[in-house]
Amino acid sequence: MPTAPLFQTLEQALSLVQSGHRLFVQGSACTPYFLLDGLARRRGELEGVELVGISWYGDVAVAAPECARAFRVNSLFVSEPTRLAVHEGRADFVPVFLSEIPLLFKRKILPLDGALVQVSPPDRHGYCSLGVSVDISRAAVDSARYVVAQVNPQMPRTHGNSLVHFRRFDAMVWGDFPLHEVRFGDACGEAEAKVGENVAGLIRDGDTLQMGIGAIPDAVLRCLHDRRDLGVHTEMFSDGLLSLCEAGVVTNRLKRFFPERTLVGFAVGTRKLYEYVDDNPAFAFQEIDLVNDPSIIAQNPNMVAINSAIEIDLTGQVCADSIGTYQYSGIGGQMDFMRGAALSEGGRPIIALTSRTKKGDPRIVPHLHEGAGVVTTRGHVHYVATEYGVAYLFGRNLRQRAEALIGIAHPDDRAMLEAAFAERYRRI
């Protein structure tokens, strides 16, 4: 640990946090679990501390039942460490477009007392980098009354709007720990691979891509090595894009917004990914209200947005954030990019999902499960892809939509869907 007087002990730094404070906690690969572990140890002396953030990874000790009196999570995008707490009523969920979260901080709708972030060490000019999670972290750091930074030499120094001078930090703690790693491609099975092939059939040379989270986006990317001059404008960058960058398939040459550079809000994946983006000027990590602004996304011609879903009904309503009333994730940036791609010249917004869950339940259903949230409305859906084909819904009436979706459902589910279709429309 450096001996510079800039750094404090964990206990000294976290003494800034007081009962009743609202704290932003950086997410994804940058989840500062070293700071969170230290905060959890103060559970006996704190009460009513609200924690806001998106997509935390790893062991988030403050979400444990024994911390419920001291800390309450108010999640802007539910992830694995907080799902049980939200389900049991020990935490809350805010449905909000990812592009609009910075407004909650800037307009003091959710005024921040403090922010806990993880950054790279200061450079010779005193600047640290927010690393691979600029997204909503930029607005939080700019808006919070105080900022506690975990300085991690393993954090990549990224280009873009990621730099923060150390004087902005009210406390700095040295914490040398590996970033959280995720391997989305490991979950890719035969069905996901076939979905990937079907989606890849919609992608042409010169397209600009946005890829959502999960195995299916990685499956799509594996099929694109024969394309040329692809661009990337995406909220999330993962390992699936690495090989395309290394092979020269991604050039960003034909993009109109941030040409020649990959525009991204955050990156999450493996150590190889983090090493690749470190000090790499080919990447521009920017705040999410810029990356996910539909009017900006639409400036790119041939914008292709690829996102997944939990289920879709026969009218085209997409649930991507809950399983019935069980809050699984959040609204995120799906609608930001679906709308932006729809407004793009030659754009293609795509919902890609397997026809059935791992348990064998249908994903194309007569109607969404009770309590399910509609993330993407039926008015916004254009393409839907499963392993059985692609349905085009834009401009189609309800009957035509149902017929198209039944045609790409699992064969063993089609009789059920056809019966539901006949029951719904027999009086029309």
PDB file of N, CA, C and O in Angstrom, residues 205-246:
ATOM      1  N   ASP A 205     -22.977  -5.944 -43.501  1.00  0.00           N
ATOM      2  CA  ASP A 205     -21.745  -5.152 -43.465  1.00  0.00           C
ATOM      3  C   ASP A 205     -22.086  -3.698 -43.178  1.00  0.00           C
ATOM      4  O   ASP A 205     -23.059  -3.151 -43.728  1.00  0.00           O
ATOM      5  N   GLY A 206     -21.288  -3.051 -42.318  1.00  0.00           N
ATOM      6  CA  GLY A 206     -21.470  -1.636 -42.047  1.00  0.00           C
ATOM      7  C   GLY A 206     -22.468  -1.301 -40.974  1.00  0.00           C
ATOM      8  O   GLY A 206     -22.631  -0.122 -40.631  1.00  0.00           O
ATOM      9  N   ASP A 207     -23.158  -2.294 -40.417  1.00  0.00           N
ATOM     10  CA  ASP A 207     -24.124  -2.037 -39.346  1.00  0.00           C
ATOM     11  C   ASP A 207     -23.411  -1.592 -38.073  1.00  0.00           C
ATOM     12  O   ASP A 207     -22.243  -1.934 -37.836  1.00  0.00           O
ATOM     13  N   THR A 208     -24.125  -0.844 -37.249  1.00  0.00           N
ATOM     14  CA  THR A 208     -23.657  -0.494 -35.917  1.00  0.00           C
ATOM     15  C   THR A 208     -24.466  -1.274 -34.902  1.00  0.00           C
ATOM     16  O   THR A 208     -25.705  -1.311 -34.985  1.00  0.00           O
ATOM     17  N   LEU A 209     -23.793  -1.901 -33.938  1.00  0.00           N
ATOM     18  CA  LEU A 209     -24.434  -2.858 -33.050  1.00  0.00           C
ATOM     19  C   LEU A 209     -24.553  -2.360 -31.615  1.00  0.00           C
ATOM     20  O   LEU A 209     -23.658  -1.689 -31.106  1.00  0.00           O
ATOM     21  N   GLN A 210     -25.669  -2.705 -31.007  1.00  0.00           N
ATOM     22  CA  GLN A 210     -25.821  -2.666 -29.550  1.00  0.00           C
ATOM     23  C   GLN A 210     -26.187  -4.063 -29.111  1.00  0.00           C
ATOM     24  O   GLN A 210     -27.063  -4.708 -29.679  1.00  0.00           O
ATOM     25  N   MET A 211     -25.484  -4.551 -28.088  1.00  0.00           N
ATOM     26  CA  MET A 211     -25.715  -5.902 -27.601  1.00  0.00           C
ATOM     27  C   MET A 211     -26.114  -5.844 -26.140  1.00  0.00           C
ATOM     28  O   MET A 211     -25.461  -5.198 -25.317  1.00  0.00           O
ATOM     29  N   GLY A 212     -27.194  -6.537 -25.796  1.00  0.00           N
ATOM     30  CA  GLY A 212     -27.597  -6.635 -24.407  1.00  0.00           C
ATOM     31  C   GLY A 212     -26.763  -7.667 -23.661  1.00  0.00           C
ATOM     32  O   GLY A 212     -25.755  -8.171 -24.156  1.00  0.00           O
ATOM     33  N   ILE A 213     -27.249  -7.995 -22.469  1.00  0.00           N
ATOM     34  CA  ILE A 213     -26.519  -8.913 -21.583  1.00  0.00           C
ATOM     35  C   ILE A 213     -26.956 -10.350 -21.843  1.00  0.00           C
ATOM     36  O   ILE A 213     -28.103 -10.603 -22.204  1.00  0.00           O
ATOM     37  N   GLY A 214     -26.038 -11.290 -21.659  1.00  0.00           N
ATOM     38  CA  GLY A 214     -26.419 -12.694 -21.670  1.00  0.00           C
ATOM     39  C   GLY A 214     -25.747 -13.526 -22.741  1.00  0.00           C
ATOM     40  O   GLY A 214     -24.879 -13.076 -23.493  1.00  0.00           O
ATOM     41  N   ALA A 215     -26.189 -14.794 -22.825  1.00  0.00           N
ATOM     42  CA  ALA A 215     -25.575 -15.762 -23.730  1.00  0.00           C
ATOM     43  C   ALA A 215     -25.937 -15.514 -25.185  1.00  0.00           C
ATOM     44  O   ALA A 215     -25.119 -15.742 -26.082  1.00  0.00           O
ATOM     45  N   ILE A 216     -27.156 -15.051 -25.447  1.00  0.00           N
ATOM     46  CA  ILE A 216     -27.600 -14.891 -26.832  1.00  0.00           C
ATOM     47  C   ILE A 216     -26.785 -13.836 -27.575  1.00  0.00           C
ATOM     48  O   ILE A 216     -26.357 -14.076 -28.712  1.00  0.00           O
ATOM     49  N   PRO A 217     -26.546 -12.645 -26.990  1.00  0.00           N
ATOM     50  CA  PRO A 217     -25.680 -11.695 -27.702  1.00  0.00           C
ATOM     51  C   PRO A 217     -24.321 -12.278 -28.056  1.00  0.00           C
ATOM     52  O   PRO A 217     -23.815 -12.053 -29.169  1.00  0.00           O
ATOM     53  N   ASP A 218     -23.719 -13.034 -27.141  1.00  0.00           N
ATOM     54  CA  ASP A 218     -22.443 -13.676 -27.455  1.00  0.00           C
ATOM     55  C   ASP A 218     -22.589 -14.673 -28.598  1.00  0.00           C
ATOM     56  O   ASP A 218     -21.702 -14.803 -29.443  1.00  0.00           O
ATOM     57  N   ALA A 219     -23.725 -15.381 -28.632  1.00  0.00           N
ATOM     58  CA  ALA A 219     -23.968 -16.344 -29.708  1.00  0.00           C
ATOM     59  C   ALA A 219     -24.092 -15.636 -31.049  1.00  0.00           C
ATOM     60  O   ALA A 219     -23.644 -16.152 -32.079  1.00  0.00           O
ATOM     61  N   VAL A 220     -24.706 -14.458 -31.056  1.00  0.00           N
ATOM     62  CA  VAL A 220     -24.811 -13.681 -32.291  1.00  0.00           C
ATOM     63  C   VAL A 220     -23.428 -13.288 -32.784  1.00  0.00           C
ATOM     64  O   VAL A 220     -23.084 -13.448 -33.966  1.00  0.00           O
ATOM     65  N   LEU A 221     -22.617 -12.789 -31.865  1.00  0.00           N
ATOM     66  CA  LEU A 221     -21.299 -12.266 -32.242  1.00  0.00           C
ATOM     67  C   LEU A 221     -20.393 -13.343 -32.834  1.00  0.00           C
ATOM     68  O   LEU A 221     -19.556 -13.060 -33.689  1.00  0.00           O
ATOM     69  N   ARG A 222     -20.557 -14.562 -32.387  1.00  0.00           N
ATOM     70  CA  ARG A 222     -19.744 -15.660 -32.915  1.00  0.00           C
ATOM     71  C   ARG A 222     -20.004 -15.898 -34.404  1.00  0.00           C
ATOM     72  O   ARG A 222     -19.187 -16.527 -35.083  1.00  0.00           O
ATOM     73  N   CYS A 223     -21.136 -15.412 -34.892  1.00  0.00           N
ATOM     74  CA  CYS A 223     -21.529 -15.660 -36.277  1.00  0.00           C
ATOM     75  C   CYS A 223     -21.178 -14.505 -37.213  1.00  0.00           C
ATOM     76  O   CYS A 223     -21.582 -14.514 -38.387  1.00  0.00           O
ATOM     77  N   LEU A 224     -20.441 -13.517 -36.725  1.00  0.00           N
ATOM     78  CA  LEU A 224     -20.247 -12.296 -37.504  1.00  0.00           C
ATOM     79  C   LEU A 224     -18.825 -12.105 -38.024  1.00  0.00           C
ATOM     80  O   LEU A 224     -18.475 -11.016 -38.484  1.00  0.00           O
ATOM     81  N   HIS A 225     -18.011 -13.129 -38.001  1.00  0.00           N
ATOM     82  CA  HIS A 225     -16.611 -12.962 -38.398  1.00  0.00           C
ATOM     83  C   HIS A 225     -16.431 -12.762 -39.899  1.00  0.00           C
ATOM     84  O   HIS A 225     -15.335 -12.372 -40.343  1.00  0.00           O
ATOM     85  N   ASP A 226     -17.485 -12.983 -40.684  1.00  0.00           N
ATOM     86  CA  ASP A 226     -17.368 -12.727 -42.120  1.00  0.00           C
ATOM     87  C   ASP A 226     -17.931 -11.365 -42.514  1.00  0.00           C
ATOM     88  O   ASP A 226     -17.967 -11.017 -43.686  1.00  0.00           O
ATOM     89  N   ARG A 227     -18.341 -10.567 -41.517  1.00  0.00           N
ATOM     90  CA  ARG A 227     -18.845  -9.217 -41.820  1.00  0.00           C
ATOM     91  C   ARG A 227     -17.678  -8.237 -41.889  1.00  0.00           C
ATOM     92  O   ARG A 227     -16.559  -8.529 -41.457  1.00  0.00           O
ATOM     93  N   ARG A 228     -17.974  -7.045 -42.415  1.00  0.00           N
ATOM     94  CA  ARG A 228     -16.940  -6.022 -42.538  1.00  0.00           C
ATOM     95  C   ARG A 228     -17.457  -4.686 -42.020  1.00  0.00           C
ATOM     96  O   ARG A 228     -18.644  -4.382 -42.116  1.00  0.00           O
ATOM     97  N   ASP A 229     -16.551  -3.917 -41.451  1.00  0.00           N
ATOM     98  CA  ASP A 229     -16.821  -2.532 -41.050  1.00  0.00           C
ATOM     99  C   ASP A 229     -18.006  -2.400 -40.105  1.00  0.00           C
ATOM    100  O   ASP A 229     -18.830  -1.494 -40.258  1.00  0.00           O
ATOM    101  N   LEU A 230     -18.097  -3.279 -39.127  1.00  0.00           N
ATOM    102  CA  LEU A 230     -19.135  -3.129 -38.116  1.00  0.00           C
ATOM    103  C   LEU A 230     -18.749  -2.012 -37.152  1.00  0.00           C
ATOM    104  O   LEU A 230     -17.563  -1.753 -36.905  1.00  0.00           O
ATOM    105  N   GLY A 231     -19.750  -1.357 -36.618  1.00  0.00           N
ATOM    106  CA  GLY A 231     -19.552  -0.351 -35.583  1.00  0.00           C
ATOM    107  C   GLY A 231     -20.177  -0.826 -34.291  1.00  0.00           C
ATOM    108  O   GLY A 231     -21.010  -1.738 -34.281  1.00  0.00           O
ATOM    109  N   VAL A 232     -19.775  -0.219 -33.185  1.00  0.00           N
ATOM    110  CA  VAL A 232     -20.334  -0.569 -31.876  1.00  0.00           C
ATOM    111  C   VAL A 232     -20.699   0.709 -31.135  1.00  0.00           C
ATOM    112  O   VAL A 232     -19.862   1.576 -30.911  1.00  0.00           O
ATOM    113  N   HIS A 233     -21.962   0.813 -30.784  1.00  0.00           N
ATOM    114  CA  HIS A 233     -22.507   1.878 -29.927  1.00  0.00           C
ATOM    115  C   HIS A 233     -23.429   1.154 -28.958  1.00  0.00           C
ATOM    116  O   HIS A 233     -24.541   0.781 -29.309  1.00  0.00           O
ATOM    117  N   THR A 234     -22.938   0.901 -27.746  1.00  0.00           N
ATOM    118  CA  THR A 234     -23.643  -0.006 -26.850  1.00  0.00           C
ATOM    119  C   THR A 234     -23.489   0.435 -25.404  1.00  0.00           C
ATOM    120  O   THR A 234     -22.480   1.053 -25.042  1.00  0.00           O
ATOM    121  N   GLU A 235     -24.488   0.132 -24.602  1.00  0.00           N
ATOM    122  CA  GLU A 235     -24.343   0.440 -23.178  1.00  0.00           C
ATOM    123  C   GLU A 235     -23.355  -0.502 -22.517  1.00  0.00           C
ATOM    124  O   GLU A 235     -22.625  -0.123 -21.607  1.00  0.00           O
ATOM    125  N   MET A 236     -23.301  -1.763 -22.995  1.00  0.00           N
ATOM    126  CA  MET A 236     -22.434  -2.766 -22.376  1.00  0.00           C
ATOM    127  C   MET A 236     -21.535  -3.434 -23.411  1.00  0.00           C
ATOM    128  O   MET A 236     -21.981  -3.772 -24.501  1.00  0.00           O
ATOM    129  N   PHE A 237     -20.273  -3.608 -23.024  1.00  0.00           N
ATOM    130  CA  PHE A 237     -19.290  -4.291 -23.866  1.00  0.00           C
ATOM    131  C   PHE A 237     -18.832  -5.529 -23.121  1.00  0.00           C
ATOM    132  O   PHE A 237     -18.471  -5.455 -21.945  1.00  0.00           O
ATOM    133  N   SER A 238     -18.858  -6.698 -23.772  1.00  0.00           N
ATOM    134  CA  SER A 238     -18.435  -7.942 -23.126  1.00  0.00           C
ATOM    135  C   SER A 238     -17.463  -8.690 -24.026  1.00  0.00           C
ATOM    136  O   SER A 238     -17.143  -8.252 -25.135  1.00  0.00           O
ATOM    137  N   ASP A 239     -17.007  -9.841 -23.559  1.00  0.00           N
ATOM    138  CA  ASP A 239     -15.962 -10.589 -24.258  1.00  0.00           C
ATOM    139  C   ASP A 239     -16.345 -11.000 -25.673  1.00  0.00           C
ATOM    140  O   ASP A 239     -15.472 -11.191 -26.519  1.00  0.00           O
ATOM    141  N   GLY A 240     -17.637 -11.152 -25.931  1.00  0.00           N
ATOM    142  CA  GLY A 240     -18.063 -11.585 -27.253  1.00  0.00           C
ATOM    143  C   GLY A 240     -17.591 -10.671 -28.373  1.00  0.00           C
ATOM    144  O   GLY A 240     -17.415 -11.103 -29.517  1.00  0.00           O
ATOM    145  N   LEU A 241     -17.374  -9.400 -28.067  1.00  0.00           N
ATOM    146  CA  LEU A 241     -16.936  -8.446 -29.076  1.00  0.00           C
ATOM    147  C   LEU A 241     -15.425  -8.425 -29.271  1.00  0.00           C
ATOM    148  O   LEU A 241     -14.933  -7.880 -30.268  1.00  0.00           O
ATOM    149  N   LEU A 242     -14.683  -9.013 -28.330  1.00  0.00           N
ATOM    150  CA  LEU A 242     -13.228  -8.919 -28.390  1.00  0.00           C
ATOM    151  C   LEU A 242     -12.650  -9.503 -29.672  1.00  0.00           C
ATOM    152  O   LEU A 242     -11.808  -8.882 -30.327  1.00  0.00           O
ATOM    153  N   SER A 243     -13.087 -10.696 -30.007  1.00  0.00           N
ATOM    154  CA  SER A 243     -12.497 -11.352 -31.180  1.00  0.00           C
ATOM    155  C   SER A 243     -12.823 -10.584 -32.457  1.00  0.00           C
ATOM    156  O   SER A 243     -12.017 -10.559 -33.400  1.00  0.00           O
ATOM    157  N   LEU A 244     -13.994  -9.938 -32.498  1.00  0.00           N
ATOM    158  CA  LEU A 244     -14.348  -9.145 -33.673  1.00  0.00           C
ATOM    159  C   LEU A 244     -13.483  -7.893 -33.769  1.00  0.00           C
ATOM    160  O   LEU A 244     -13.122  -7.452 -34.859  1.00  0.00           O
ATOM    161  N   CYS A 245     -13.150  -7.319 -32.620  1.00  0.00           N
ATOM    162  CA  CYS A 245     -12.242  -6.164 -32.611  1.00  0.00           C
ATOM    163  C   CYS A 245     -10.842  -6.581 -33.045  1.00  0.00           C
ATOM    164  O   CYS A 245     -10.195  -5.911 -33.867  1.00  0.00           O
ATOM    165  N   GLU A 246     -10.379  -7.687 -32.492  1.00  0.00           N
ATOM    166  CA  GLU A 246      -9.023  -8.153 -32.793  1.00  0.00           C
ATOM    167  C   GLU A 246      -8.886  -8.571 -34.262  1.00  0.00           C
ATOM    168  O   GLU A 246      -7.810  -8.431 -34.861  1.00  0.00           O
TER     169      GLU A 246
END
